mmCIF file with all atom_site columns, C-alpha atoms in Angstrom:
data_model
loop_
_atom_site.group_PDB
_atom_site.id
_atom_site.type_symbol
_atom_site.label_atom_id
_atom_site.label_alt_id
_atom_site.label_comp_id
_atom_site.label_asym_id
_atom_site.label_entity_id
_atom_site.label_seq_id
_atom_site.pdbx_PDB_ins_code
_atom_site.Cartn_x
_atom_site.Cartn_y
_atom_site.Cartn_z
_atom_site.occupancy
_atom_site.B_iso_or_equiv
_atom_site.pdbx_formal_charge
_atom_site.auth_seq_id
_atom_site.auth_comp_id
_atom_site.auth_asym_id
_atom_site.auth_atom_id
_atom_site.pdbx_PDB_model_num
ATOM 1   C CA . MET N 1 1   ? -90.731  12.131 81.857  1.00 53.00 ? 601 MET N CA 1
ATOM 2   C CA . LYS N 1 2   ? -87.505  10.730 83.325  1.00 52.00 ? 602 LYS N CA 1
ATOM 3   C CA . LYS N 1 3   ? -86.596  9.242  79.909  1.00 50.00 ? 603 LYS N CA 1
ATOM 4   C CA . VAL N 1 4   ? -87.009  12.634 78.271  1.00 48.00 ? 604 VAL N CA 1
ATOM 5   C CA . ASN N 1 5   ? -84.882  14.419 80.864  1.00 52.00 ? 605 ASN N CA 1
ATOM 6   C CA . LEU N 1 6   ? -82.100  11.817 80.590  1.00 50.00 ? 606 LEU N CA 1
ATOM 7   C CA . LEU N 1 7   ? -82.089  11.976 76.780  1.00 49.00 ? 607 LEU N CA 1
ATOM 8   C CA . ILE N 1 8   ? -82.021  15.776 76.716  1.00 47.00 ? 608 ILE N CA 1
ATOM 9   C CA . GLY N 1 9   ? -79.226  15.857 79.294  1.00 52.00 ? 609 GLY N CA 1
ATOM 10  C CA . ALA N 1 10  ? -77.131  13.352 77.350  1.00 49.00 ? 610 ALA N CA 1
ATOM 11  C CA . LEU N 1 11  ? -77.571  15.234 74.077  1.00 47.00 ? 611 LEU N CA 1
ATOM 12  C CA . LEU N 1 12  ? -76.619  18.550 75.649  1.00 46.00 ? 612 LEU N CA 1
ATOM 13  C CA . CYS N 1 13  ? -73.496  17.015 77.218  1.00 49.00 ? 613 CYS N CA 1
ATOM 14  C CA . VAL N 1 14  ? -72.415  15.704 73.811  1.00 44.00 ? 614 VAL N CA 1
ATOM 15  C CA . SER N 1 15  ? -73.022  19.129 72.290  1.00 46.00 ? 615 SER N CA 1
ATOM 16  C CA . PHE N 1 16  ? -70.886  20.961 74.835  1.00 45.00 ? 616 PHE N CA 1
ATOM 17  C CA . SER N 1 17  ? -68.065  18.459 74.347  1.00 47.00 ? 617 SER N CA 1
ATOM 18  C CA . TYR N 1 18  ? -67.850  19.490 70.673  1.00 44.00 ? 618 TYR N CA 1
ATOM 19  C CA . THR N 1 19  ? -67.114  23.095 71.624  1.00 44.00 ? 619 THR N CA 1
ATOM 20  C CA . GLN N 1 20  ? -63.704  22.008 72.852  1.00 46.00 ? 620 GLN N CA 1
ATOM 21  C CA . ASN N 1 21  ? -62.680  21.252 69.229  1.00 46.00 ? 621 ASN N CA 1
ATOM 22  C CA . PRO N 1 22  ? -63.813  24.186 67.091  1.00 45.00 ? 622 PRO N CA 1
ATOM 23  C CA . VAL N 1 23  ? -63.494  23.969 63.325  1.00 41.00 ? 623 VAL N CA 1
ATOM 24  C CA . ASP N 1 24  ? -60.516  25.912 61.964  1.00 43.00 ? 624 ASP N CA 1
ATOM 25  C CA . LYS N 1 25  ? -61.360  29.356 60.631  1.00 43.00 ? 625 LYS N CA 1
ATOM 26  C CA . GLU N 1 26  ? -60.224  28.474 57.115  1.00 44.00 ? 626 GLU N CA 1
ATOM 27  C CA . ASP N 1 27  ? -62.010  25.112 57.062  1.00 51.00 ? 627 ASP N CA 1
ATOM 28  C CA . LYS N 1 28  ? -65.324  25.414 55.238  1.00 58.00 ? 628 LYS N CA 1
ATOM 29  C CA . THR N 1 29  ? -66.062  21.700 55.124  1.00 77.00 ? 629 THR N CA 1
ATOM 30  C CA . ASN N 1 30  ? -67.840  21.342 58.446  1.00 90.00 ? 630 ASN N CA 1
ATOM 31  C CA . PRO N 1 31  ? -70.816  18.963 58.305  1.00 94.00 ? 631 PRO N CA 1
ATOM 32  C CA . ILE N 1 32  ? -74.345  20.158 59.020  1.00 95.00 ? 632 ILE N CA 1
ATOM 33  C CA . VAL N 1 33  ? -75.250  18.245 62.172  1.00 97.00 ? 633 VAL N CA 1
ATOM 34  C CA . PHE N 1 34  ? -77.338  19.570 65.042  1.00 97.00 ? 634 PHE N CA 1
ATOM 35  C CA . ILE N 1 35  ? -79.537  18.450 67.890  1.00 97.00 ? 635 ILE N CA 1
ATOM 36  C CA . GLU N 1 36  ? -82.553  20.201 69.321  1.00 97.00 ? 636 GLU N CA 1
ATOM 37  C CA . THR N 1 37  ? -84.988  19.967 72.191  1.00 97.00 ? 637 THR N CA 1
ATOM 38  C CA . ILE N 1 38  ? -88.721  20.359 71.664  1.00 97.00 ? 638 ILE N CA 1
ATOM 39  C CA . PHE N 1 39  ? -91.213  22.003 74.017  1.00 97.00 ? 639 PHE N CA 1
ATOM 40  C CA . GLY N 1 40  ? -94.779  22.307 72.781  1.00 97.00 ? 640 GLY N CA 1
ATOM 41  C CA . TYR N 1 41  ? -98.460  21.612 73.110  1.00 96.00 ? 641 TYR N CA 1
ATOM 42  C CA . ALA N 1 42  ? -100.547 19.367 70.843  1.00 96.00 ? 642 ALA N CA 1
ATOM 43  C CA . GLY N 1 43  ? -104.215 18.882 70.108  1.00 94.00 ? 643 GLY N CA 1
ATOM 44  C CA . GLY N 1 44  ? -106.091 15.879 68.747  1.00 92.00 ? 644 GLY N CA 1
ATOM 45  C CA . ASN N 1 45  ? -106.531 12.419 70.213  1.00 89.00 ? 645 ASN N CA 1
ATOM 46  C CA . ALA N 1 46  ? -103.506 12.989 72.440  1.00 89.00 ? 646 ALA N CA 1
ATOM 47  C CA . HIS N 1 47  ? -103.986 16.606 73.508  1.00 89.00 ? 647 HIS N CA 1
ATOM 48  C CA . GLY N 1 48  ? -101.502 17.939 76.006  1.00 92.00 ? 648 GLY N CA 1
ATOM 49  C CA . PRO N 1 49  ? -97.888  19.033 76.591  1.00 95.00 ? 649 PRO N CA 1
ATOM 50  C CA . THR N 1 50  ? -95.032  17.727 74.428  1.00 97.00 ? 650 THR N CA 1
ATOM 51  C CA . LEU N 1 51  ? -91.379  17.150 75.305  1.00 97.00 ? 651 LEU N CA 1
ATOM 52  C CA . GLY N 1 52  ? -88.826  15.763 72.905  1.00 97.00 ? 652 GLY N CA 1
ATOM 53  C CA . ALA N 1 53  ? -85.394  15.723 71.320  1.00 97.00 ? 653 ALA N CA 1
ATOM 54  C CA . GLU N 1 54  ? -84.149  15.343 67.762  1.00 98.00 ? 654 GLU N CA 1
ATOM 55  C CA . ILE N 1 55  ? -80.862  14.611 65.959  1.00 98.00 ? 655 ILE N CA 1
ATOM 56  C CA . ASN N 1 56  ? -80.498  16.042 62.439  1.00 98.00 ? 656 ASN N CA 1
ATOM 57  C CA . TYR N 1 57  ? -78.017  15.565 59.586  1.00 98.00 ? 657 TYR N CA 1
ATOM 58  C CA . GLN N 1 58  ? -78.161  17.505 56.319  1.00 97.00 ? 658 GLN N CA 1
ATOM 59  C CA . LEU N 1 59  ? -76.565  16.388 53.035  1.00 95.00 ? 659 LEU N CA 1
ATOM 60  C CA . GLN N 1 60  ? -76.986  19.016 50.326  1.00 93.00 ? 660 GLN N CA 1
ATOM 61  C CA . LYS N 1 61  ? -80.707  19.856 50.623  1.00 95.00 ? 661 LYS N CA 1
ATOM 62  C CA . ASN N 1 62  ? -81.643  16.480 52.111  1.00 98.00 ? 662 ASN N CA 1
ATOM 63  C CA . LEU N 1 63  ? -82.467  16.372 55.822  1.00 98.00 ? 663 LEU N CA 1
ATOM 64  C CA . PHE N 1 64  ? -82.316  13.122 57.830  1.00 98.00 ? 664 PHE N CA 1
ATOM 65  C CA . SER N 1 65  ? -83.740  13.136 61.359  1.00 98.00 ? 665 SER N CA 1
ATOM 66  C CA . LEU N 1 66  ? -84.241  10.849 64.341  1.00 98.00 ? 666 LEU N CA 1
ATOM 67  C CA . ARG N 1 67  ? -86.946  12.145 66.685  1.00 98.00 ? 667 ARG N CA 1
ATOM 68  C CA . TYR N 1 68  ? -88.126  11.197 70.155  1.00 98.00 ? 668 TYR N CA 1
ATOM 69  C CA . ILE N 1 69  ? -91.349  12.693 71.502  1.00 97.00 ? 669 ILE N CA 1
ATOM 70  C CA . TYR N 1 70  ? -93.106  12.219 74.822  1.00 97.00 ? 670 TYR N CA 1
ATOM 71  C CA . GLN N 1 71  ? -96.749  13.185 74.358  1.00 95.00 ? 671 GLN N CA 1
ATOM 72  C CA . THR N 1 72  ? -99.200  13.157 77.241  1.00 92.00 ? 672 THR N CA 1
ATOM 73  C CA . ARG N 1 73  ? -102.962 13.723 77.342  1.00 88.00 ? 673 ARG N CA 1
ATOM 74  C CA . PHE N 1 74  ? -104.651 15.835 80.017  1.00 78.00 ? 674 PHE N CA 1
ATOM 75  C CA . ASN N 1 75  ? -108.385 15.841 80.735  1.00 73.00 ? 675 ASN N CA 1
ATOM 76  C CA . PHE N 1 76  ? -110.516 17.938 83.046  1.00 66.00 ? 676 PHE N CA 1
ATOM 77  C CA . ASP N 1 77  ? -112.578 16.066 85.608  1.00 65.00 ? 677 ASP N CA 1
ATOM 78  C CA . PHE N 1 78  ? -114.421 16.710 88.859  1.00 59.00 ? 678 PHE N CA 1
ATOM 79  C CA . ALA N 1 79  ? -113.720 15.366 92.306  1.00 60.00 ? 679 ALA N CA 1
ATOM 80  C CA . ILE N 1 80  ? -116.680 15.237 94.669  1.00 62.00 ? 680 ILE N CA 1
ATOM 81  C CA . LEU N 1 81  ? -115.910 16.669 98.097  1.00 62.00 ? 681 LEU N CA 1
ATOM 82  C CA . GLY N 1 82  ? -119.057 16.502 100.153 1.00 59.00 ? 682 GLY N CA 1
ATOM 83  C CA . LEU N 1 83  ? -121.677 18.306 98.111  1.00 63.00 ? 683 LEU N CA 1
ATOM 84  C CA . VAL N 1 84  ? -119.107 20.283 96.104  1.00 60.00 ? 684 VAL N CA 1
ATOM 85  C CA . GLY N 1 85  ? -117.541 19.238 92.803  1.00 61.00 ? 685 GLY N CA 1
ATOM 86  C CA . LEU N 1 86  ? -113.928 20.451 92.469  1.00 67.00 ? 686 LEU N CA 1
ATOM 87  C CA . PRO N 1 87  ? -112.331 20.639 88.993  1.00 69.00 ? 687 PRO N CA 1
ATOM 88  C CA . ILE N 1 88  ? -109.131 18.583 88.652  1.00 68.00 ? 688 ILE N CA 1
ATOM 89  C CA . ILE N 1 89  ? -106.754 17.725 85.798  1.00 69.00 ? 689 ILE N CA 1
ATOM 90  C CA . THR N 1 90  ? -106.135 14.044 85.108  1.00 72.00 ? 690 THR N CA 1
ATOM 91  C CA . ASN N 1 91  ? -103.535 12.288 82.948  1.00 76.00 ? 691 ASN N CA 1
ATOM 92  C CA . ASP N 1 92  ? -104.939 9.210  81.242  1.00 83.00 ? 692 ASP N CA 1
ATOM 93  C CA . LEU N 1 93  ? -102.630 8.620  78.240  1.00 90.00 ? 693 LEU N CA 1
ATOM 94  C CA . ASN N 1 94  ? -98.892  8.755  77.492  1.00 93.00 ? 694 ASN N CA 1
ATOM 95  C CA . ILE N 1 95  ? -97.143  8.213  74.153  1.00 95.00 ? 695 ILE N CA 1
ATOM 96  C CA . ASN N 1 96  ? -93.436  7.566  73.588  1.00 97.00 ? 696 ASN N CA 1
ATOM 97  C CA . GLU N 1 97  ? -92.751  8.127  69.887  1.00 98.00 ? 697 GLU N CA 1
ATOM 98  C CA . LEU N 1 98  ? -89.558  7.041  68.083  1.00 98.00 ? 698 LEU N CA 1
ATOM 99  C CA . SER N 1 99  ? -89.396  8.368  64.506  1.00 98.00 ? 699 SER N CA 1
ATOM 100 C CA . ALA N 1 100 ? -87.165  8.390  61.448  1.00 98.00 ? 700 ALA N CA 1
ATOM 101 C CA . LEU N 1 101 ? -87.847  11.283 59.067  1.00 98.00 ? 701 LEU N CA 1
ATOM 102 C CA . TYR N 1 102 ? -86.609  12.476 55.696  1.00 98.00 ? 702 TYR N CA 1
ATOM 103 C CA . GLY N 1 103 ? -87.158  15.940 54.256  1.00 98.00 ? 703 GLY N CA 1
ATOM 104 C CA . TYR N 1 104 ? -85.931  19.101 52.593  1.00 98.00 ? 704 TYR N CA 1
ATOM 105 C CA . ARG N 1 105 ? -84.040  21.931 54.317  1.00 98.00 ? 705 ARG N CA 1
ATOM 106 C CA . ASN N 1 106 ? -83.106  25.327 52.877  1.00 97.00 ? 706 ASN N CA 1
ATOM 107 C CA . VAL N 1 107 ? -80.539  27.622 54.541  1.00 95.00 ? 707 VAL N CA 1
ATOM 108 C CA . THR N 1 108 ? -80.258  31.394 53.958  1.00 92.00 ? 708 THR N CA 1
ATOM 109 C CA . ASP N 1 109 ? -77.701  33.384 55.958  1.00 88.00 ? 709 ASP N CA 1
ATOM 110 C CA . GLY N 1 110 ? -78.756  33.033 59.593  1.00 92.00 ? 710 GLY N CA 1
ATOM 111 C CA . HIS N 1 111 ? -82.042  31.175 59.278  1.00 94.00 ? 711 HIS N CA 1
ATOM 112 C CA . SER N 1 112 ? -83.491  28.026 57.718  1.00 97.00 ? 712 SER N CA 1
ATOM 113 C CA . TRP N 1 113 ? -86.780  26.330 57.003  1.00 97.00 ? 713 TRP N CA 1
ATOM 114 C CA . SER N 1 114 ? -87.528  22.655 56.459  1.00 98.00 ? 714 SER N CA 1
ATOM 115 C CA . PHE N 1 115 ? -90.262  20.062 56.182  1.00 97.00 ? 715 PHE N CA 1
ATOM 116 C CA . SER N 1 116 ? -90.044  16.324 56.827  1.00 98.00 ? 716 SER N CA 1
ATOM 117 C CA . GLY N 1 117 ? -92.118  13.161 57.038  1.00 98.00 ? 717 GLY N CA 1
ATOM 118 C CA . GLY N 1 118 ? -91.481  9.544  57.893  1.00 98.00 ? 718 GLY N CA 1
ATOM 119 C CA . LEU N 1 119 ? -92.418  6.512  59.961  1.00 98.00 ? 719 LEU N CA 1
ATOM 120 C CA . SER N 1 120 ? -92.651  6.030  63.711  1.00 98.00 ? 720 SER N CA 1
ATOM 121 C CA . THR N 1 121 ? -93.176  3.396  66.357  1.00 97.00 ? 721 THR N CA 1
ATOM 122 C CA . ASN N 1 122 ? -95.473  4.616  69.122  1.00 97.00 ? 722 ASN N CA 1
ATOM 123 C CA . PHE N 1 123 ? -95.586  3.047  72.586  1.00 96.00 ? 723 PHE N CA 1
ATOM 124 C CA . VAL N 1 124 ? -98.842  3.969  74.325  1.00 94.00 ? 724 VAL N CA 1
ATOM 125 C CA . SER N 1 125 ? -99.995  3.514  77.902  1.00 91.00 ? 725 SER N CA 1
ATOM 126 C CA . TYR N 1 126 ? -103.526 4.519  78.867  1.00 82.00 ? 726 TYR N CA 1
ATOM 127 C CA . LYS N 1 127 ? -105.993 4.159  81.718  1.00 75.00 ? 727 LYS N CA 1
ATOM 128 C CA . THR N 1 128 ? -109.206 2.189  81.373  1.00 68.00 ? 728 THR N CA 1
ATOM 129 C CA . ARG N 1 129 ? -111.965 2.899  83.876  1.00 65.00 ? 729 ARG N CA 1
ATOM 130 C CA . THR N 1 130 ? -114.614 0.442  85.012  1.00 56.00 ? 730 THR N CA 1
ATOM 131 C CA . ASP N 1 131 ? -117.191 0.624  87.781  1.00 55.00 ? 731 ASP N CA 1
ATOM 132 C CA . VAL N 1 132 ? -114.843 -1.013 90.264  1.00 57.00 ? 732 VAL N CA 1
ATOM 133 C CA . MET N 1 133 ? -111.271 -0.065 89.256  1.00 55.00 ? 733 MET N CA 1
ATOM 134 C CA . ILE N 1 134 ? -108.893 1.800  86.986  1.00 64.00 ? 734 ILE N CA 1
ATOM 135 C CA . THR N 1 135 ? -106.437 -0.323 84.976  1.00 68.00 ? 735 THR N CA 1
ATOM 136 C CA . ARG N 1 136 ? -103.500 0.736  82.783  1.00 75.00 ? 736 ARG N CA 1
ATOM 137 C CA . ASP N 1 137 ? -103.106 -0.922 79.379  1.00 84.00 ? 737 ASP N CA 1
ATOM 138 C CA . PHE N 1 138 ? -100.249 -0.833 76.864  1.00 90.00 ? 738 PHE N CA 1
ATOM 139 C CA . GLU N 1 139 ? -100.197 -0.837 73.074  1.00 93.00 ? 739 GLU N CA 1
ATOM 140 C CA . VAL N 1 140 ? -97.756  -0.375 70.174  1.00 96.00 ? 740 VAL N CA 1
ATOM 141 C CA . TYR N 1 141 ? -98.709  0.990  66.756  1.00 95.00 ? 741 TYR N CA 1
ATOM 142 C CA . MET N 1 142 ? -97.092  2.498  63.664  1.00 96.00 ? 742 MET N CA 1
ATOM 143 C CA . GLY N 1 143 ? -97.558  6.155  62.779  1.00 97.00 ? 743 GLY N CA 1
ATOM 144 C CA . PHE N 1 144 ? -96.698  8.773  60.175  1.00 98.00 ? 744 PHE N CA 1
ATOM 145 C CA . PRO N 1 145 ? -94.816  11.672 61.802  1.00 98.00 ? 745 PRO N CA 1
ATOM 146 C CA . PHE N 1 146 ? -94.314  15.029 60.110  1.00 98.00 ? 746 PHE N CA 1
ATOM 147 C CA . GLU N 1 147 ? -92.920  18.454 60.949  1.00 98.00 ? 747 GLU N CA 1
ATOM 148 C CA . ILE N 1 148 ? -92.228  21.920 59.570  1.00 98.00 ? 748 ILE N CA 1
ATOM 149 C CA . ASN N 1 149 ? -89.409  23.976 61.091  1.00 98.00 ? 749 ASN N CA 1
ATOM 150 C CA . ILE N 1 150 ? -88.104  27.503 60.979  1.00 97.00 ? 750 ILE N CA 1
ATOM 151 C CA . LYS N 1 151 ? -85.058  28.452 63.041  1.00 96.00 ? 751 LYS N CA 1
ATOM 152 C CA . TRP N 1 152 ? -82.470  31.179 63.495  1.00 96.00 ? 752 TRP N CA 1
ATOM 153 C CA . PHE N 1 153 ? -78.732  30.870 64.208  1.00 95.00 ? 753 PHE N CA 1
ATOM 154 C CA . LYS N 1 154 ? -75.531  32.889 63.794  1.00 92.00 ? 754 LYS N CA 1
ATOM 155 C CA . LYS N 1 155 ? -74.614  34.058 60.283  1.00 91.00 ? 755 LYS N CA 1
ATOM 156 C CA . GLU N 1 156 ? -70.843  33.685 60.692  1.00 88.00 ? 756 GLU N CA 1
ATOM 157 C CA . LYS N 1 157 ? -68.299  32.032 62.932  1.00 87.00 ? 757 LYS N CA 1
ATOM 158 C CA . LYS N 1 158 ? -68.112  33.458 66.445  1.00 85.00 ? 758 LYS N CA 1
ATOM 159 C CA . ARG N 1 159 ? -66.689  32.394 69.770  1.00 80.00 ? 759 ARG N CA 1
ATOM 160 C CA . PHE N 1 160 ? -69.027  30.015 71.582  1.00 78.00 ? 760 PHE N CA 1
ATOM 161 C CA . ARG N 1 161 ? -70.475  31.525 74.764  1.00 74.00 ? 761 ARG N CA 1
ATOM 162 C CA . ALA N 1 162 ? -71.192  29.316 77.770  1.00 72.00 ? 762 ALA N CA 1
ATOM 163 C CA . TYR N 1 163 ? -73.213  30.039 80.904  1.00 63.00 ? 763 TYR N CA 1
ATOM 164 C CA . TYR N 1 164 ? -76.236  31.525 79.148  1.00 63.00 ? 764 TYR N CA 1
ATOM 165 C CA . GLY N 1 165 ? -74.117  33.328 76.550  1.00 64.00 ? 765 GLY N CA 1
ATOM 166 C CA . LEU N 1 166 ? -72.019  35.283 79.073  1.00 68.00 ? 766 LEU N CA 1
ATOM 167 C CA . ILE N 1 167 ? -68.552  33.699 78.848  1.00 74.00 ? 767 ILE N CA 1
ATOM 168 C CA . PRO N 1 168 ? -66.801  33.344 75.437  1.00 74.00 ? 768 PRO N CA 1
ATOM 169 C CA . ILE N 1 169 ? -64.795  30.131 74.938  1.00 76.00 ? 769 ILE N CA 1
ATOM 170 C CA . GLY N 1 170 ? -61.951  29.425 72.503  1.00 75.00 ? 770 GLY N CA 1
ATOM 171 C CA . LYS N 1 171 ? -61.580  30.682 68.934  1.00 85.00 ? 771 LYS N CA 1
ATOM 172 C CA . PRO N 1 172 ? -64.350  31.598 66.491  1.00 84.00 ? 772 PRO N CA 1
ATOM 173 C CA . THR N 1 173 ? -66.179  28.385 65.664  1.00 87.00 ? 773 THR N CA 1
ATOM 174 C CA . SER N 1 174 ? -68.970  27.164 63.434  1.00 88.00 ? 774 SER N CA 1
ATOM 175 C CA . PHE N 1 175 ? -70.574  25.401 66.406  1.00 90.00 ? 775 PHE N CA 1
ATOM 176 C CA . GLY N 1 176 ? -73.457  27.371 67.895  1.00 90.00 ? 776 GLY N CA 1
ATOM 177 C CA . ARG N 1 177 ? -76.994  27.620 69.194  1.00 92.00 ? 777 ARG N CA 1
ATOM 178 C CA . SER N 1 178 ? -80.306  27.908 67.394  1.00 96.00 ? 778 SER N CA 1
ATOM 179 C CA . VAL N 1 179 ? -83.861  28.813 68.330  1.00 96.00 ? 779 VAL N CA 1
ATOM 180 C CA . GLY N 1 180 ? -87.049  28.411 66.310  1.00 97.00 ? 780 GLY N CA 1
ATOM 181 C CA . PHE N 1 181 ? -90.554  27.065 65.931  1.00 98.00 ? 781 PHE N CA 1
ATOM 182 C CA . LYS N 1 182 ? -91.765  23.571 65.060  1.00 98.00 ? 782 LYS N CA 1
ATOM 183 C CA . PHE N 1 183 ? -95.168  22.575 63.681  1.00 98.00 ? 783 PHE N CA 1
ATOM 184 C CA . TYR N 1 184 ? -95.312  18.816 64.286  1.00 98.00 ? 784 TYR N CA 1
ATOM 185 C CA . GLY N 1 185 ? -97.644  15.875 64.484  1.00 97.00 ? 785 GLY N CA 1
ATOM 186 C CA . ASN N 1 186 ? -98.244  12.177 64.037  1.00 97.00 ? 786 ASN N CA 1
ATOM 187 C CA . ILE N 1 187 ? -101.017 10.438 62.083  1.00 96.00 ? 787 ILE N CA 1
ATOM 188 C CA . GLY N 1 188 ? -101.983 7.079  63.531  1.00 94.00 ? 788 GLY N CA 1
ATOM 189 C CA . LYS N 1 189 ? -104.288 5.443  66.035  1.00 92.00 ? 789 LYS N CA 1
ATOM 190 C CA . MET N 1 190 ? -103.682 8.318  68.478  1.00 91.00 ? 790 MET N CA 1
ATOM 191 C CA . SER N 1 191 ? -103.163 11.291 66.148  1.00 94.00 ? 791 SER N CA 1
ATOM 192 C CA . TYR N 1 192 ? -102.009 14.704 67.326  1.00 96.00 ? 792 TYR N CA 1
ATOM 193 C CA . VAL N 1 193 ? -100.838 18.029 65.877  1.00 97.00 ? 793 VAL N CA 1
ATOM 194 C CA . GLY N 1 194 ? -98.890  20.625 67.839  1.00 97.00 ? 794 GLY N CA 1
ATOM 195 C CA . LEU N 1 195 ? -96.824  23.786 67.848  1.00 97.00 ? 795 LEU N CA 1
ATOM 196 C CA . GLY N 1 196 ? -93.625  24.098 69.842  1.00 97.00 ? 796 GLY N CA 1
ATOM 197 C CA . LEU N 1 197 ? -90.302  25.818 70.424  1.00 97.00 ? 797 LEU N CA 1
ATOM 198 C CA . ASN N 1 198 ? -86.921  24.446 69.299  1.00 95.00 ? 798 ASN N CA 1
ATOM 199 C CA . TYR N 1 199 ? -83.666  25.073 71.117  1.00 95.00 ? 799 TYR N CA 1
ATOM 200 C CA . GLY N 1 200 ? -80.623  23.491 69.531  1.00 95.00 ? 800 GLY N CA 1
ATOM 201 C CA . PHE N 1 201 ? -76.850  23.090 69.384  1.00 94.00 ? 801 PHE N CA 1
ATOM 202 C CA . GLY N 1 202 ? -74.588  22.099 66.528  1.00 95.00 ? 802 GLY N CA 1
ATOM 203 C CA . TRP N 1 203 ? -73.422  23.058 63.057  1.00 95.00 ? 803 TRP N CA 1
ATOM 204 C CA . HIS N 1 204 ? -76.485  24.614 61.412  1.00 95.00 ? 804 HIS N CA 1
ATOM 205 C CA . LYS N 1 205 ? -74.893  25.508 58.052  1.00 94.00 ? 805 LYS N CA 1
ATOM 206 C CA . ARG N 1 206 ? -71.548  25.431 56.228  1.00 91.00 ? 806 ARG N CA 1
ATOM 207 C CA . TYR N 1 207 ? -69.347  28.345 57.306  1.00 87.00 ? 807 TYR N CA 1
#
């Protein structure tokens, strides 16, 4: 969890630094580069909450992405207290996924849709229970990540607004926010499929 928070914080700091150098109003050659955070829930072998971050670069219709996902698995169990069994939630598996993806992205006015697939390295830690103790084991395996995205962003250049969109900064710029949905997953030894929310910053189209 700490790794996810640090990565998200670093990416957001980089994003805000770009707002200090907005693209000139007459310059229509801005690149399509954006980052996004991922908040979701997945089912499958690794069923549970998802946190992540992604860096994207688009060249024509081609989309290149680097994705980090922290996927954890929750199970329901019972703790015996006297003669009463109390339901509890336990965490017995964590996955740190590092992925490189390639796909197609189409932009229309203020929204876009895309689909991508690729390869990933997955670092897994899980608990193994015996009659006398609980041990934690580690494993690394390759996977096949995929995702489908739809997101919305501003249609034209506007002044960037900081502090939850309340305070406008600088001149009209192509840099802005985005929000959308992500259908994502990974096929491998510990497969999962999920649905989440995207919240991003960057240059989402050519203005």
